[in-house]
XYZ file of C-alpha atoms in Angstrom:
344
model
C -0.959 13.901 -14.057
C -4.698 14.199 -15.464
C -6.178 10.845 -15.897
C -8.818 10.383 -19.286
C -10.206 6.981 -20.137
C -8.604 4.626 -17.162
C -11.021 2.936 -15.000
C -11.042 0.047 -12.339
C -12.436 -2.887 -12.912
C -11.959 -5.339 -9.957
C -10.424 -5.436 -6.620
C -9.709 -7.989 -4.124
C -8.453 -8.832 -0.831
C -6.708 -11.303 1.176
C -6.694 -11.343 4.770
C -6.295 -15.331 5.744
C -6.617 -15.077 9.570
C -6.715 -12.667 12.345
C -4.155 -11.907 15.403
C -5.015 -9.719 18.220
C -3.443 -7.095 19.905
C -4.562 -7.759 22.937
C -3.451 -11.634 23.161
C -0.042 -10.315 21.366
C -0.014 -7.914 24.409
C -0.333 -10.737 26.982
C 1.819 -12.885 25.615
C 4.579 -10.725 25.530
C 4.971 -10.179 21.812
C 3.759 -6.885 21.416
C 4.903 -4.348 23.792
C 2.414 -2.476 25.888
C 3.434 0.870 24.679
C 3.101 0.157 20.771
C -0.528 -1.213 21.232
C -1.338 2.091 23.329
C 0.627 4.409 20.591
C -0.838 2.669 17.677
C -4.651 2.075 18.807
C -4.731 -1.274 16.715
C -7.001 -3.952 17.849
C -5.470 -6.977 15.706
C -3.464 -7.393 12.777
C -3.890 -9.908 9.865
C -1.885 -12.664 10.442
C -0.917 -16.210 8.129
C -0.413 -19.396 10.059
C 1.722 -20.616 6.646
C 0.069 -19.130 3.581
C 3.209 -17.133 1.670
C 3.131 -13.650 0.348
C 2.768 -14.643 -3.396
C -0.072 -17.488 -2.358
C -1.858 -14.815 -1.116
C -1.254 -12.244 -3.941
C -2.379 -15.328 -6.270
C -5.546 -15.593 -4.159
C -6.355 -11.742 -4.446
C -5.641 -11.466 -8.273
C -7.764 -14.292 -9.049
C -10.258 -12.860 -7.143
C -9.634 -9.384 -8.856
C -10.106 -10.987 -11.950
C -13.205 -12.958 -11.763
C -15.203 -9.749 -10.130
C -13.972 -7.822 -13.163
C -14.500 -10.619 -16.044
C -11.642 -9.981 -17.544
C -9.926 -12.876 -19.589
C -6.202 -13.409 -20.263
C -6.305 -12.253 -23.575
C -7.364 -8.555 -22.168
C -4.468 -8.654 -19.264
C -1.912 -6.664 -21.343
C 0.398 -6.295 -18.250
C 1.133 -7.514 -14.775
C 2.703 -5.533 -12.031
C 3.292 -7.552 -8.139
C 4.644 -4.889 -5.523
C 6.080 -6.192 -2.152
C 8.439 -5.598 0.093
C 9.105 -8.145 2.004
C 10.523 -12.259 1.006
C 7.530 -13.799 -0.985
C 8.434 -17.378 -0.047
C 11.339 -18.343 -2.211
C 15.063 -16.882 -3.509
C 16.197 -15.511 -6.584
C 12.549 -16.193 -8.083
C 10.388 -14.082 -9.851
C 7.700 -13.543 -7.881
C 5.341 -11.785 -10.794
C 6.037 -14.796 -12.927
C 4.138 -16.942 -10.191
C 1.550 -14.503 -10.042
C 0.876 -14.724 -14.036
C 1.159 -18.723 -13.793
C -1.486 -18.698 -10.858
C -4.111 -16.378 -11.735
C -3.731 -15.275 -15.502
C -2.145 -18.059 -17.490
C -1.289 -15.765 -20.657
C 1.982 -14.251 -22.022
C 1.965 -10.324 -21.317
C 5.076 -9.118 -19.438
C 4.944 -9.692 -15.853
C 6.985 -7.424 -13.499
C 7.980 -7.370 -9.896
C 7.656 -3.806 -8.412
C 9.916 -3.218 -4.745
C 9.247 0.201 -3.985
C 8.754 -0.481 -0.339
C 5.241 0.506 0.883
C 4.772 2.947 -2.097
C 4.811 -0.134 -4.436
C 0.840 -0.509 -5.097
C 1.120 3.719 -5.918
C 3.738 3.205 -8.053
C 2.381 -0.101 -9.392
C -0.602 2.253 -10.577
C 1.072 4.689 -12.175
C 3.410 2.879 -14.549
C 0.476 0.678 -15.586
C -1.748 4.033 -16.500
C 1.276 5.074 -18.371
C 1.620 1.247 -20.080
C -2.225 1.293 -21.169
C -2.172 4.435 -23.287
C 0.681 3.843 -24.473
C -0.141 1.860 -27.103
C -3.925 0.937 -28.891
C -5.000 -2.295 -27.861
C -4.340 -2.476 -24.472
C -7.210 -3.050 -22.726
C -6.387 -4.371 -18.600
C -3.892 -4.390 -16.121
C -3.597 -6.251 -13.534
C -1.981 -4.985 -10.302
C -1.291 -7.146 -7.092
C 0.916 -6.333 -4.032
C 0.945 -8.791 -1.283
C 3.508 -9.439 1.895
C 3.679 -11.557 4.841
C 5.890 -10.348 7.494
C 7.217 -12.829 9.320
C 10.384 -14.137 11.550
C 13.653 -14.283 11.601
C 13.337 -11.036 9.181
C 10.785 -9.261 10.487
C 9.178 -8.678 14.261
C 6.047 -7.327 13.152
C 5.466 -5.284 16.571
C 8.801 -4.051 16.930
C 10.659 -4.034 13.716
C 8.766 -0.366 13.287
C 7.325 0.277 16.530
C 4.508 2.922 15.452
C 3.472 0.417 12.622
C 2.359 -3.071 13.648
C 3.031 -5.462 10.382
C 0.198 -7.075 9.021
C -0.005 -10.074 6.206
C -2.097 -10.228 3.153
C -2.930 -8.541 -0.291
C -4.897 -6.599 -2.095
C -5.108 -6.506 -6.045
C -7.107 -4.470 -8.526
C -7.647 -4.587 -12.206
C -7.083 -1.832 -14.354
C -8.932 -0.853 -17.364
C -9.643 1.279 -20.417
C -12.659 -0.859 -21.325
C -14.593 0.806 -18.537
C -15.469 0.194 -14.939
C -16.958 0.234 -11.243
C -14.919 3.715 -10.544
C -12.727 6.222 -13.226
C -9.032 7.398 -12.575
C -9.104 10.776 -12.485
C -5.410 11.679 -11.484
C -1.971 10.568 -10.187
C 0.994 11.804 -8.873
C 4.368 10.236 -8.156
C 7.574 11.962 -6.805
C 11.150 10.745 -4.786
C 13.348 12.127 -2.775
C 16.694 10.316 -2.522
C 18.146 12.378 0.130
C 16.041 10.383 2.621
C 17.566 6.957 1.185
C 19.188 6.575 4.352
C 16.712 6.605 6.737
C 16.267 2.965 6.088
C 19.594 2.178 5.802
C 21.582 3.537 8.497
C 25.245 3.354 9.086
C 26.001 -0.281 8.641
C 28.050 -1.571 5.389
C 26.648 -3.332 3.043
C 26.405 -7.239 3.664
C 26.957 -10.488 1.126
C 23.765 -12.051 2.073
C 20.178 -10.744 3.368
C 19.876 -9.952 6.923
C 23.705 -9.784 7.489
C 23.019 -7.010 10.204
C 19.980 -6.273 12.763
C 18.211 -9.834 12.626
C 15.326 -9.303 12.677
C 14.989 -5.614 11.001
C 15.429 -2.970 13.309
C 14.300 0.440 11.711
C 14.621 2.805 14.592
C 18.233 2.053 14.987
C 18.264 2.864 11.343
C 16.245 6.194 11.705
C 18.506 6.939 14.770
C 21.387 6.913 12.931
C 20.633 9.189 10.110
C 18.587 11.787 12.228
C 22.000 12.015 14.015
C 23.695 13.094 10.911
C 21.764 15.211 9.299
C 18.801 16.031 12.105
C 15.351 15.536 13.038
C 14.413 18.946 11.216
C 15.865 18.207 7.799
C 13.939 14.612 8.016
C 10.470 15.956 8.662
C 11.126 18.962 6.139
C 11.561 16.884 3.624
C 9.488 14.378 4.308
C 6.245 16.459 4.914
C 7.205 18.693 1.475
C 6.938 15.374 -0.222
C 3.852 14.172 1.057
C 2.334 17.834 0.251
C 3.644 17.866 -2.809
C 2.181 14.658 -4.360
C -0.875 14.803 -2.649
C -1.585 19.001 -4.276
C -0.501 18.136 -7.537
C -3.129 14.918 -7.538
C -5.901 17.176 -5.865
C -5.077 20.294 -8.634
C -5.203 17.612 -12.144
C -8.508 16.181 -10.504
C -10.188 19.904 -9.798
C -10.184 18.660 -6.817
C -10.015 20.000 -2.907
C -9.304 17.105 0.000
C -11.985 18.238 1.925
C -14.023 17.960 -1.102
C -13.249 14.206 -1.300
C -15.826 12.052 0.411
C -13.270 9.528 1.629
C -9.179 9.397 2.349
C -7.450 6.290 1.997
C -4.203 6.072 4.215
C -1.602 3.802 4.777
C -2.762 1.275 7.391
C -0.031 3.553 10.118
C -0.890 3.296 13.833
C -3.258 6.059 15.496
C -0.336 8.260 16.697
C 1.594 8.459 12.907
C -1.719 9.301 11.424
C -2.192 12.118 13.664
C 0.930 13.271 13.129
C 1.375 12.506 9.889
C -2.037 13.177 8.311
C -4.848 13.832 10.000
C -3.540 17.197 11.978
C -1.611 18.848 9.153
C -4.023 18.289 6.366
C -7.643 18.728 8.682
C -8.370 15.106 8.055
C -11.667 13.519 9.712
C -10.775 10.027 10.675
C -14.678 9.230 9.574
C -13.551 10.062 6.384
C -11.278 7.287 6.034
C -10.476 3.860 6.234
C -9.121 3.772 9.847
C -11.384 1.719 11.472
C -11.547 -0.591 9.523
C -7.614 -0.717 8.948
C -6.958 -0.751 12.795
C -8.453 -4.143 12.725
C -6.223 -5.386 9.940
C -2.284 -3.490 9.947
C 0.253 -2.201 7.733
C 0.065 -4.779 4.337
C 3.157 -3.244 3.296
C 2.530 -2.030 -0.498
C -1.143 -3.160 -0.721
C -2.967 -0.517 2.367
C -4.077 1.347 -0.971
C -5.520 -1.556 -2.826
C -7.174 -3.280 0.072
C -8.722 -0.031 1.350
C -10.110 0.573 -2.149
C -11.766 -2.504 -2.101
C -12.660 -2.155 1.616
C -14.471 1.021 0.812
C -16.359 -0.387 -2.334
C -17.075 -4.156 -0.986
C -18.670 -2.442 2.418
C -20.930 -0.393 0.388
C -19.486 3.002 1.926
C -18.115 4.334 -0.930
C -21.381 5.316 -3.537
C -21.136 6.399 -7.150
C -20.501 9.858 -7.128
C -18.048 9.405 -4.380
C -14.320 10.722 -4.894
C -11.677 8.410 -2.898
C -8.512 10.215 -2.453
C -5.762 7.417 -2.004
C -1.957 8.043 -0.515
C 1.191 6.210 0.026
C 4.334 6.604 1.224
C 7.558 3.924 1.129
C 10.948 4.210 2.067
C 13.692 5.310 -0.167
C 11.663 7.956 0.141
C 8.664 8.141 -2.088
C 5.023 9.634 -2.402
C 2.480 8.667 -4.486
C -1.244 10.121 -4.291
C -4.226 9.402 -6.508
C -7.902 10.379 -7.186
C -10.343 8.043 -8.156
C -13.756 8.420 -8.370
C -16.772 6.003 -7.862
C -19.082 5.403 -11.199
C -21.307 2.409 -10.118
C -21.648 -0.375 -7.497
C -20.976 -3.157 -9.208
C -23.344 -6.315 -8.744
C -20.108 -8.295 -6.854
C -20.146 -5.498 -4.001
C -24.227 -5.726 -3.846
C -24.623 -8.468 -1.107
């Protein structure tokens, strides 16, 4: 889809504290093998702080760099994955109390680690919908944390990280312009995530804490490993040509890449062999210092890029997800100005 007249106005990130590989290594948290595979150095980690605490945090901050007021927040979208601190409790709600304060509708968005993508899209498609809609704001935030989660070997290539990331969106102007975005699912690759088990009455009624490679094992013995990459790799092309072709755009024309916070050997795999990518060209090291936030890698390296003063007007910032379930999203956005919060 073609993007006219949607800009960003803010971002933000929340990264409370800081874990390292190496001490997770040596206390025998993190396996030897997944800090070798992955090439992280540390992971952001919160002593206590919840997921929606910290998506709070980051959509205040969102807010304040782009002045925005309640009155011009005509939507709010929260994407997570992961338990945001209580049950049966709508997280976007606490979102809107803590940082916003006005009466728009706020949603929560679970579309695994594709949430922030998709979070993105169906605000672009809320603002021109209708005259008078000026901002959007977006937050997705996570903290992975026991009994649930292992955050080393829950997804072994992957170390888990906590924190969030937020951005506002606009059509009143901005720091960088949306120039195109493309969403698409594939439902066939549902059960990847699932596995064989039945269905249980109450969370984590099987594999405590979350054990995806049993899950992946599982399916790739039904249906095998070929099908799953096939289907998964014409997905990720698919999303991320149809974003490049509405922006008149090529990816090696893109100044910068910004990919889900995977470990070193998934990128490779996954991204940087197939599509030619230079790792200089993206977020990586940078990311490898901070781990997978779940459905806010996009958001946080958006803001990485701008905050750091790497990303310069004239820039174009290709951004990609992926989530379980299975879906792509991909988006072009491209730098106008450095705005005076990201100046020093």
């Amino acid at each position: 889809m073609r993007v006219d007249d949607i800009f960003i106005r803010g971002t933000a990130t929340r990264l409370p504290s800081s874990l390292s590989i190496a001490d997770a290594v040596a206390d025998g948290s993190c396996p030897p093998q997944v800090a070798r595979a992955t090439g992280m150095l540390s992971v952001a980690h919160s002593p206590d702080e919840s997921a929606a605490e910290m998506g709070a945090a980051a959509a205040r901050a969102a807010l304040a760099r782009a002045a925005s007021a309640p009155g011009d927040i005509a939507l709010i979208l929260h994407a997570d994955t992961y338990h945001q601190g209580q049950d049966l409790w709508p997280v976007a709600s606490y979102i809107q109390r803590e940082a916003v304060g006005n009466t728009c509708p706020a949603i929560e968005i679970r579309q695994m680690s594709n949430g922030g993508m998709a979070a993105l899209d169906l605000a672009t498609a809320y603002l021109t919908a209708a005259s008078g809609r000026r901002d959007a704001l977006l937050s997705a935030a996570d903290r992975f944390c026991a009994p649930g989660i292992d955050r080393w070997r829950t997804d072994p290539g992957t170390p888990y990280a906590d924190g969030a990331g937020a951005l506002v969106l606009s059509r009143q102007g901005g720091f960088a312009r949306l120039r195109s975005l493309a969403l698409l699912a594939d439902p066939e690759l549902e059960p990847m995530h699932r596995g064989d088990e039945p269905f249980g009455p109450a969370p984590f009624s099987h594999r405590t804490p979350v054990d995806f490679e049993e899950a992946k094992r599982a399916f790739v013995g039904r249906v095998g490993m070929s099908f799953a990459i096939s289907r998964a790799n014409t997905g990720q092309r698919t999303v991320v040509k149809q974003a490049l072709a509405d922006a008149d755009l090529e990816l090696a024309e893109a100044e910068w890449v910004v990919l889900p916070h995977f470990g070193r050997r998934r990128l490779e795999a996954i991204y940087y062999r197939p599509y030619g990518i230079d790792p200089a060209r993206t977020t990586w090291e940078w990311s490898r210092t901070v781990g997978h936030l779940g459905a806010g890698d996009q958001f946080a390296g958006l803001d990485h890029l701008v905050t750091s003063g790497r990303a310069v007007p004239g820039d174009r910032v290709v951004l990609i997800g992926v989530g379980a379930g299975y879906s792509w999203g991909a988006a072009v956005v491209e730098i106008c100005d450095r705005p005076a919060w990201a100046r020093g």
